[in-house]
Short mmCIF file of C-alpha atoms in Angstrom, two decimals:
data_model
loop_
_atom_site.label_atom_id
_atom_site.label_comp_id
_atom_site.label_asym_id
_atom_site.label_seq_id
_atom_site.Cartn_x
_atom_site.Cartn_y
_atom_site.Cartn_z
CA MET A 1 -57.88 146.66 -10.06
CA GLY A 2 -56.07 149.94 -10.45
CA LYS A 3 -57.71 153.09 -11.92
CA GLN A 4 -55.80 152.92 -15.07
CA THR A 5 -56.46 149.20 -15.57
CA LEU A 6 -60.12 149.73 -14.54
CA GLY A 7 -60.50 152.61 -17.04
CA MET A 8 -59.03 150.57 -19.89
CA ALA A 9 -61.34 147.64 -19.13
CA GLY A 10 -64.36 149.89 -19.00
CA LEU A 11 -63.30 151.40 -22.26
CA ALA A 12 -63.11 148.02 -23.80
CA MET A 13 -66.61 147.17 -22.66
CA PHE A 14 -68.00 150.47 -23.93
CA VAL A 15 -66.42 150.07 -27.38
CA ALA A 16 -67.47 146.42 -27.64
CA ALA A 17 -71.03 147.32 -26.75
CA ALA A 18 -71.01 150.16 -29.20
CA ASN A 19 -70.94 147.64 -31.94
CA LEU A 20 -73.96 145.72 -30.73
CA ARG A 21 -76.67 148.04 -32.25
CA PRO A 22 -75.30 149.97 -35.35
CA ALA A 23 -76.18 147.25 -37.83
CA ILE A 24 -79.79 147.30 -36.68
CA ALA A 25 -80.12 151.10 -35.91
CA ALA A 26 -78.78 152.04 -39.20
CA VAL A 27 -81.82 150.52 -40.97
CA SER A 28 -84.46 152.84 -39.72
CA PRO A 29 -83.18 156.12 -41.36
CA LEU A 30 -82.83 154.24 -44.57
CA VAL A 31 -86.19 152.44 -44.51
CA ASP A 32 -87.76 154.62 -47.15
CA ARG A 33 -84.81 154.05 -49.55
CA ILE A 34 -84.84 150.22 -48.78
CA ARG A 35 -88.61 149.94 -49.31
CA ALA A 36 -88.51 151.73 -52.55
CA ASP A 37 -85.41 149.90 -53.99
CA LEU A 38 -86.71 146.39 -52.83
CA ASP A 39 -90.44 147.11 -53.21
CA LEU A 40 -91.32 145.99 -49.71
CA THR A 41 -94.33 146.55 -47.51
CA ALA A 42 -93.94 147.98 -43.90
CA THR A 43 -94.34 144.40 -42.71
CA ALA A 44 -91.64 142.96 -44.91
CA VAL A 45 -89.09 145.80 -44.26
CA ALA A 46 -89.47 145.13 -40.57
CA LEU A 47 -87.78 141.84 -41.21
CA LEU A 48 -84.51 143.62 -41.38
CA THR A 49 -84.91 144.35 -37.62
CA THR A 50 -86.76 141.16 -36.74
CA ILE A 51 -84.32 138.67 -38.32
CA PRO A 52 -81.28 139.88 -36.39
CA THR A 53 -83.24 140.11 -33.24
CA LEU A 54 -84.62 136.49 -33.67
CA ALA A 55 -81.10 135.37 -34.31
CA MET A 56 -79.92 137.09 -31.17
CA GLY A 57 -82.52 134.91 -29.21
CA LEU A 58 -81.83 131.71 -30.97
CA CYS A 59 -78.08 131.93 -30.66
CA ALA A 60 -77.84 133.31 -27.11
CA PRO A 61 -77.52 129.83 -25.57
CA LEU A 62 -74.66 129.14 -27.93
CA ALA A 63 -72.74 131.97 -26.26
CA ALA A 64 -72.15 129.66 -23.29
CA LEU A 65 -70.62 127.15 -25.59
CA ALA A 66 -68.32 129.80 -27.14
CA GLY A 67 -67.47 131.10 -23.73
CA ARG A 68 -66.72 127.63 -22.36
CA ARG A 69 -64.58 126.54 -25.33
CA LEU A 70 -62.82 129.85 -25.91
CA GLY A 71 -63.11 131.78 -22.60
CA LEU A 72 -64.77 135.05 -22.01
CA GLN A 73 -62.04 137.16 -23.66
CA ARG A 74 -62.02 135.20 -26.98
CA GLY A 75 -65.78 134.51 -26.85
CA VAL A 76 -66.62 138.13 -26.93
CA LEU A 77 -63.90 138.54 -29.69
CA LEU A 78 -65.59 135.97 -31.74
CA GLY A 79 -68.91 137.71 -31.55
CA LEU A 80 -67.20 141.05 -32.69
CA ALA A 81 -65.46 139.40 -35.42
CA LEU A 82 -68.72 137.89 -36.73
CA ILE A 83 -70.45 141.35 -36.57
CA THR A 84 -67.45 142.79 -38.55
CA LEU A 85 -67.67 140.16 -41.28
CA ALA A 86 -71.44 140.09 -41.71
CA THR A 87 -71.80 143.80 -41.69
CA ALA A 88 -69.06 144.29 -44.33
CA ALA A 89 -70.79 141.71 -46.57
CA ARG A 90 -73.89 143.94 -46.84
CA ALA A 91 -71.89 145.96 -49.43
CA ALA A 92 -72.09 143.05 -51.84
CA GLY A 93 -75.49 144.15 -53.11
CA SER A 94 -79.12 145.10 -52.54
CA SER A 95 -80.64 141.71 -52.87
CA THR A 96 -83.31 141.10 -50.17
CA TRP A 97 -82.00 137.64 -49.45
CA LEU A 98 -78.41 138.86 -49.11
CA GLN A 99 -79.44 141.61 -46.67
CA LEU A 100 -81.53 139.28 -44.55
CA SER A 101 -78.84 136.68 -44.50
CA CYS A 102 -76.29 139.27 -43.39
CA ALA A 103 -78.65 140.60 -40.72
CA ALA A 104 -79.10 136.97 -39.36
CA ALA A 105 -75.32 136.63 -39.08
CA VAL A 106 -75.00 140.04 -37.47
CA GLY A 107 -77.61 138.95 -34.90
CA ALA A 108 -75.65 135.76 -34.16
CA GLY A 109 -72.50 137.81 -33.48
CA ILE A 110 -74.36 140.18 -31.24
CA ALA A 111 -75.86 137.20 -29.32
CA ILE A 112 -72.46 135.81 -28.47
CA ALA A 113 -70.91 139.14 -27.36
CA GLN A 114 -73.97 140.43 -25.50
CA THR A 115 -74.70 137.25 -23.61
CA LEU A 116 -71.20 137.02 -22.34
CA LEU A 117 -70.83 140.64 -21.26
CA PRO A 118 -72.98 140.19 -18.01
CA ALA A 119 -70.50 137.42 -17.01
CA VAL A 120 -67.68 139.84 -17.66
CA VAL A 121 -69.27 142.40 -15.37
CA LYS A 122 -69.89 139.71 -12.66
CA THR A 123 -66.27 138.57 -12.91
CA ARG A 124 -64.41 141.83 -12.93
CA PHE A 125 -66.92 144.58 -11.67
CA ALA A 126 -69.06 142.74 -9.11
CA ASP A 127 -68.75 145.57 -6.60
CA ARG A 128 -69.59 148.18 -9.23
CA ALA A 129 -72.25 146.24 -11.09
CA GLY A 130 -74.65 149.12 -11.72
CA LEU A 131 -71.92 151.49 -12.91
CA ALA A 132 -70.28 148.84 -15.14
CA THR A 133 -73.59 147.87 -16.62
CA GLY A 134 -74.45 151.56 -17.21
CA VAL A 135 -71.12 151.90 -19.06
CA TYR A 136 -71.75 149.06 -21.44
CA THR A 137 -75.37 150.01 -21.99
CA ALA A 138 -74.29 153.53 -22.65
CA GLY A 139 -72.01 151.96 -25.30
CA LEU A 140 -75.04 150.25 -26.81
CA GLY A 141 -77.03 153.42 -26.90
CA ALA A 142 -74.10 155.50 -28.27
CA GLY A 143 -73.58 153.01 -31.09
CA GLY A 144 -77.31 153.12 -32.02
CA ALA A 145 -77.43 156.95 -31.78
CA VAL A 146 -74.47 157.52 -34.06
CA ALA A 147 -75.81 154.91 -36.72
CA ALA A 148 -79.30 156.43 -36.55
CA GLY A 149 -77.92 159.93 -37.11
CA VAL A 150 -75.28 159.31 -39.63
CA SER A 151 -76.59 156.48 -41.91
CA ALA A 152 -78.95 158.53 -44.00
CA PRO A 153 -76.37 161.26 -44.85
CA LEU A 154 -73.74 158.56 -45.29
CA ALA A 155 -76.02 156.82 -47.87
CA GLY A 156 -76.52 160.07 -49.67
CA PHE A 157 -72.71 160.65 -49.70
CA LEU A 158 -71.90 157.20 -51.03
CA GLY A 159 -75.02 156.98 -53.25
CA SER A 160 -75.80 153.51 -51.89
CA TRP A 161 -77.73 152.34 -48.85
CA PRO A 162 -75.98 148.84 -48.79
CA GLY A 163 -72.68 150.79 -48.72
CA ALA A 164 -74.00 152.82 -45.79
CA LEU A 165 -75.07 149.77 -43.89
CA ALA A 166 -71.72 148.01 -44.56
CA SER A 167 -69.74 151.09 -43.40
CA TRP A 168 -70.39 150.16 -39.84
CA SER A 169 -68.08 147.20 -40.25
CA LEU A 170 -65.19 149.80 -39.65
CA LEU A 171 -66.58 150.47 -36.23
CA ALA A 172 -66.82 146.86 -35.51
CA LEU A 173 -63.25 146.32 -36.72
CA ALA A 174 -62.10 149.13 -34.34
CA GLY A 175 -64.06 147.50 -31.49
CA THR A 176 -62.26 144.22 -32.14
CA ALA A 177 -58.93 145.92 -31.97
CA VAL A 178 -59.70 147.68 -28.75
CA TRP A 179 -61.07 144.52 -27.09
CA THR A 180 -57.81 142.67 -28.18
CA ALA A 181 -55.51 145.48 -26.89
CA SER A 182 -57.35 145.41 -23.51
CA ARG A 183 -56.65 141.73 -22.83
CA ARG A 184 -54.32 142.27 -19.95
CA SER A 185 -56.69 144.98 -18.26
CA LEU A 186 -59.71 142.70 -18.55
CA ALA A 187 -57.73 139.63 -17.26
CA LEU A 188 -60.33 137.27 -18.71
CA SER A 189 -58.06 134.93 -20.60
CA ASP A 190 -58.46 132.06 -18.04
CA VAL A 191 -62.13 132.79 -17.26
CA THR A 192 -64.68 130.56 -19.02
CA ALA A 193 -68.37 130.46 -19.23
CA PRO A 194 -70.36 127.93 -17.09
CA ALA A 195 -70.16 124.32 -17.99
CA GLY A 196 -73.23 122.42 -19.18
CA PRO A 197 -75.29 121.94 -22.30
CA ALA A 198 -76.28 125.02 -24.29
CA THR A 199 -79.96 125.04 -23.14
CA SER A 200 -80.39 122.48 -20.51
CA GLY A 201 -78.09 124.37 -18.05
CA LEU A 202 -80.46 127.34 -18.16
CA PRO A 203 -82.55 128.06 -14.95
CA TRP A 204 -85.91 126.93 -16.47
CA ARG A 205 -87.48 126.30 -12.92
CA SER A 206 -86.40 129.64 -11.47
CA ALA A 207 -89.24 132.13 -10.86
CA VAL A 208 -86.67 134.88 -10.55
CA ALA A 209 -85.12 134.02 -13.92
CA TRP A 210 -88.58 134.07 -15.55
CA ARG A 211 -89.30 137.49 -14.13
CA VAL A 212 -85.99 138.81 -15.55
CA THR A 213 -86.83 137.10 -18.85
CA ILE A 214 -90.31 138.76 -19.12
CA LEU A 215 -88.73 142.16 -18.39
CA SER A 216 -85.98 141.49 -20.93
CA ALA A 217 -88.49 140.53 -23.64
CA ALA A 218 -90.53 143.65 -23.07
CA ASN A 219 -87.43 145.77 -22.92
CA SER A 220 -86.08 144.46 -26.14
CA ALA A 221 -89.38 144.58 -27.92
CA LEU A 222 -89.82 148.28 -27.08
CA TYR A 223 -86.29 149.17 -28.08
CA TYR A 224 -86.46 147.49 -31.57
CA CYS A 225 -89.89 149.01 -32.17
CA GLU A 226 -88.34 152.39 -31.34
CA LEU A 227 -85.40 151.84 -33.79
CA ALA A 228 -87.72 150.56 -36.62
CA TRP A 229 -90.85 152.73 -36.29
CA ILE A 230 -90.42 156.08 -34.49
CA VAL A 231 -88.84 157.71 -37.56
CA PRO A 232 -91.57 156.53 -40.08
CA LEU A 233 -94.28 157.64 -37.34
CA LEU A 234 -92.72 161.10 -37.06
CA ARG A 235 -92.45 161.51 -40.81
CA GLU A 236 -96.00 160.45 -41.39
CA SER A 237 -97.31 162.95 -38.73
CA GLY A 238 -95.03 165.69 -40.00
CA ALA A 239 -93.27 166.02 -36.65
CA GLY A 240 -89.69 165.33 -37.79
CA GLY A 241 -87.50 162.31 -38.75
CA GLY A 242 -84.15 160.74 -38.08
CA GLY A 243 -82.82 163.68 -36.14
CA LEU A 244 -85.34 163.25 -33.33
CA LEU A 245 -84.45 159.45 -33.10
CA THR A 246 -80.89 160.48 -32.71
CA VAL A 247 -81.77 162.97 -29.92
CA MET A 248 -83.94 160.37 -28.19
CA ILE A 249 -81.09 157.82 -28.21
CA GLY A 250 -78.70 160.47 -27.10
CA ILE A 251 -80.87 161.17 -24.11
CA GLN A 252 -81.04 157.39 -23.54
CA VAL A 253 -77.23 157.21 -23.39
CA ALA A 254 -77.12 159.92 -20.79
CA ALA A 255 -79.93 158.29 -18.73
CA MET A 256 -78.11 154.81 -19.04
CA LEU A 257 -75.22 156.34 -17.05
CA ALA A 258 -77.13 158.83 -14.81
CA VAL A 259 -79.93 156.52 -13.51
CA PRO A 260 -77.61 153.89 -12.08
CA ALA A 261 -75.39 156.61 -10.57
CA LEU A 262 -78.33 158.34 -9.01
CA LEU A 263 -79.78 155.10 -7.59
CA GLY A 264 -76.50 153.85 -6.32
CA GLU A 265 -75.53 150.20 -5.68
CA HIS A 266 -77.39 149.88 -2.46
CA ARG A 267 -80.96 151.09 -3.10
CA ASP A 268 -84.02 149.04 -3.97
CA ARG A 269 -84.04 148.90 -7.82
CA ARG A 270 -87.85 148.39 -7.89
CA VAL A 271 -88.47 152.09 -7.45
CA GLY A 272 -86.20 152.97 -10.28
CA LEU A 273 -87.73 150.25 -12.51
CA ALA A 274 -91.24 151.43 -11.70
CA LEU A 275 -90.44 155.08 -12.34
CA THR A 276 -88.66 154.63 -15.63
CA ALA A 277 -91.33 152.11 -16.84
CA THR A 278 -94.07 154.63 -16.19
CA LEU A 279 -92.05 157.45 -17.96
CA THR A 280 -91.53 155.19 -20.94
CA ALA A 281 -95.30 154.30 -21.16
CA ILE A 282 -96.11 158.02 -21.08
CA GLY A 283 -93.75 158.59 -24.04
CA PHE A 284 -95.40 155.83 -26.15
CA ALA A 285 -98.84 156.96 -25.22
CA GLY A 286 -97.93 160.54 -26.27
CA LEU A 287 -96.62 159.41 -29.66
CA SER A 288 -99.75 157.33 -30.07
CA LEU A 289 -102.34 159.97 -29.37
CA ALA A 290 -100.61 163.27 -30.33
CA PRO A 291 -97.28 162.69 -32.11
CA ALA A 292 -97.21 166.22 -33.65
CA THR A 293 -98.20 167.93 -30.35
CA ALA A 294 -95.46 168.18 -27.69
CA THR A 295 -93.30 165.86 -29.79
CA TRP A 296 -90.15 166.87 -27.83
CA LEU A 297 -91.88 165.90 -24.52
CA TRP A 298 -92.62 162.42 -25.75
CA ILE A 299 -89.15 162.03 -27.13
CA ALA A 300 -87.68 163.11 -23.76
CA ALA A 301 -89.88 160.86 -21.80
CA LEU A 302 -88.73 157.95 -23.89
CA GLY A 303 -85.19 159.03 -23.74
CA VAL A 304 -84.98 159.34 -19.97
CA GLY A 305 -87.47 156.59 -19.24
CA HIS A 306 -86.31 153.82 -21.57
CA GLY A 307 -82.69 154.76 -21.15
CA GLY A 308 -82.89 154.19 -17.43
CA LEU A 309 -85.16 151.31 -17.79
CA PHE A 310 -82.87 149.55 -20.25
CA THR A 311 -79.89 149.67 -17.93
CA LEU A 312 -81.76 148.61 -14.78
CA ILE A 313 -83.19 145.56 -16.53
CA LEU A 314 -79.77 144.51 -18.01
CA THR A 315 -78.35 144.91 -14.42
CA LEU A 316 -80.76 142.36 -12.94
CA PRO A 317 -78.95 139.18 -14.08
CA VAL A 318 -75.84 140.52 -12.29
CA VAL A 319 -77.50 141.71 -9.15
CA LEU A 320 -79.65 138.61 -8.83
CA SER A 321 -76.93 136.07 -9.25
CA HIS A 322 -74.38 134.59 -6.86
CA ASP A 323 -71.59 134.29 -9.27
CA ALA A 324 -70.45 134.87 -12.96
CA ALA A 325 -71.74 131.43 -13.88
CA GLN A 326 -75.30 132.11 -12.67
CA ALA A 327 -75.22 135.60 -14.21
CA GLY A 328 -74.44 133.95 -17.46
CA ARG A 329 -77.17 131.36 -17.24
CA ILE A 330 -79.81 133.99 -16.38
CA SER A 331 -78.61 136.29 -19.13
CA ALA A 332 -78.64 133.45 -21.72
CA MET A 333 -82.22 132.47 -20.76
CA ALA A 334 -83.36 136.19 -20.83
CA PHE A 335 -81.87 136.59 -24.23
CA PHE A 336 -82.94 133.33 -25.61
CA ILE A 337 -86.70 133.78 -24.74
CA GLY A 338 -86.64 137.53 -24.62
CA TYR A 339 -85.19 138.21 -28.03
CA GLY A 340 -87.29 135.39 -29.65
CA CYS A 341 -90.40 137.25 -28.42
CA ALA A 342 -89.01 140.70 -29.09
CA ALA A 343 -88.31 139.73 -32.71
CA LEU A 344 -92.08 139.62 -33.48
CA ALA A 345 -92.72 143.04 -32.19
CA PRO A 346 -91.52 145.23 -35.08
CA VAL A 347 -93.36 142.93 -37.46
CA LEU A 348 -96.55 143.17 -35.50
CA VAL A 349 -96.24 147.04 -35.44
CA GLY A 350 -95.68 147.01 -39.17
CA ALA A 351 -98.67 144.83 -39.69
CA LEU A 352 -100.91 147.02 -37.55
CA ARG A 353 -99.59 150.04 -39.56
CA ASP A 354 -100.51 148.33 -42.87
CA THR A 355 -103.96 147.32 -41.52
CA MET A 356 -105.00 150.52 -39.68
CA GLY A 357 -103.28 152.99 -41.92
CA ASP A 358 -101.38 154.71 -39.10
CA PHE A 359 -99.45 154.03 -35.99
CA ARG A 360 -102.07 155.05 -33.30
CA LEU A 361 -103.04 151.50 -32.29
CA ALA A 362 -99.57 150.12 -32.57
CA PHE A 363 -97.93 152.60 -30.30
CA GLY A 364 -100.86 152.49 -27.86
CA ALA A 365 -100.13 148.79 -27.63
CA LEU A 366 -96.49 149.51 -26.86
CA ALA A 367 -97.60 151.96 -24.08
CA ALA A 368 -99.78 149.11 -22.69
CA VAL A 369 -96.97 146.48 -22.73
CA THR A 370 -94.67 149.04 -20.89
CA ALA A 371 -97.24 149.56 -18.21
CA LEU A 372 -97.69 145.82 -17.86
CA THR A 373 -94.05 145.51 -16.90
CA LEU A 374 -94.89 146.95 -13.51
CA ILE A 375 -96.34 143.48 -12.56
CA PRO A 376 -93.19 141.50 -12.72
CA VAL A 377 -91.30 144.45 -11.25
CA ALA A 378 -93.65 144.50 -8.20
CA ARG A 379 -92.97 140.71 -7.90
CA LEU A 380 -89.18 141.26 -7.48
CA SER A 381 -88.92 141.31 -3.67
CA ARG A 382 -86.57 143.61 -1.97
CA GLY A 383 -84.47 140.67 -0.80
CA MET A 384 -83.79 139.66 -4.40
CA LEU A 385 -82.33 143.06 -5.06
CA MET A 386 -80.04 143.37 -2.16
CA PRO A 387 -76.56 144.75 -2.80
CA VAL A 388 -73.88 142.32 -4.25
CA GLY A 389 -72.30 140.25 -1.56
CA ALA A 390 -75.38 140.20 0.68
CA GLN A 391 -77.29 137.06 1.47
CA ARG A 392 -80.06 136.50 -1.17
CA PRO A 393 -82.92 134.00 -1.33
CA HIS A 394 -82.42 130.93 -3.31
CA ASP A 395 -82.77 131.51 -6.98
CA GLU A 396 -85.54 128.95 -7.44
CA THR A 397 -88.05 130.98 -5.32
#
């Protein structure tokens, strides 16, 4: 693959990934307006994050069906088109049921595109798996950062929070156009997802796949709790607001690219996973115990720590698999179980906030969950994380 072709393919992945978070990240800066307009509790408003996350998990196995019937190129395109339409439909009104229905449809589109992207990496970027995964996770972070920073001013300008949420359909439309224009560079037209039923083909008996799934569940739960609750926590403590969330996600984007580059393709990823998980736990603990003290330190810790952790975990299905088909199956299982579990996290945080009156216990629990990820990380043997192309142990061990 030539440099120009490689660059165009990388750009397509970045832009496609940039559309997988704005519809969710845009909710947090607008949560006060939404709660006031719809008269929702903290637990209820968390459903705007929980519903799409749950849909992402439930629809992940269906991505294999879309990829098998349509191929990877058109499968990802279908996901982007669904995101575009569902996001645009949010402009139709401020009804709770309308917004939740649109959120579910957005989650389904995200599930299809996101589940197929690791197979794209394995097919076209197998020798640069860490860097390629860093590119598309940076796209994830960049999309979320822009949405978190722009949505509140945009709602003020438009005089409508549904209009601000719907405006992200323009970015999704642009992503659809770029993905279509990059068809030749990606060369995925004849590449399909693995055959087999939507869920029976998943590696249920693989210990390795279960470890990846546990890490993915924790990773997703932490991410969506950050999007949903860091801004309300900072506002309640008088430490800031949406601007700090944008800064944190911006740092995460840089870490998503820098951490894989620093580790390289041939180093033991357990070290990186352990270091970034520890840094993330420190960030959550700091926001739990002293959110108004050294706020920038906790934001930086979450930025560097979770940005690096996010990319390293999303790289695991690629580096642990033998081919694109296996990468797709591990990813589908990780998303199916992981997002299903992660969907509960923002609601639980909201419930703890309503019960306790503050976020101290909730963010302390998030710090504990992060620390517990060190257990499955430790159980990933060095042999499992050997460079792509090297001999690996059987995936059932």
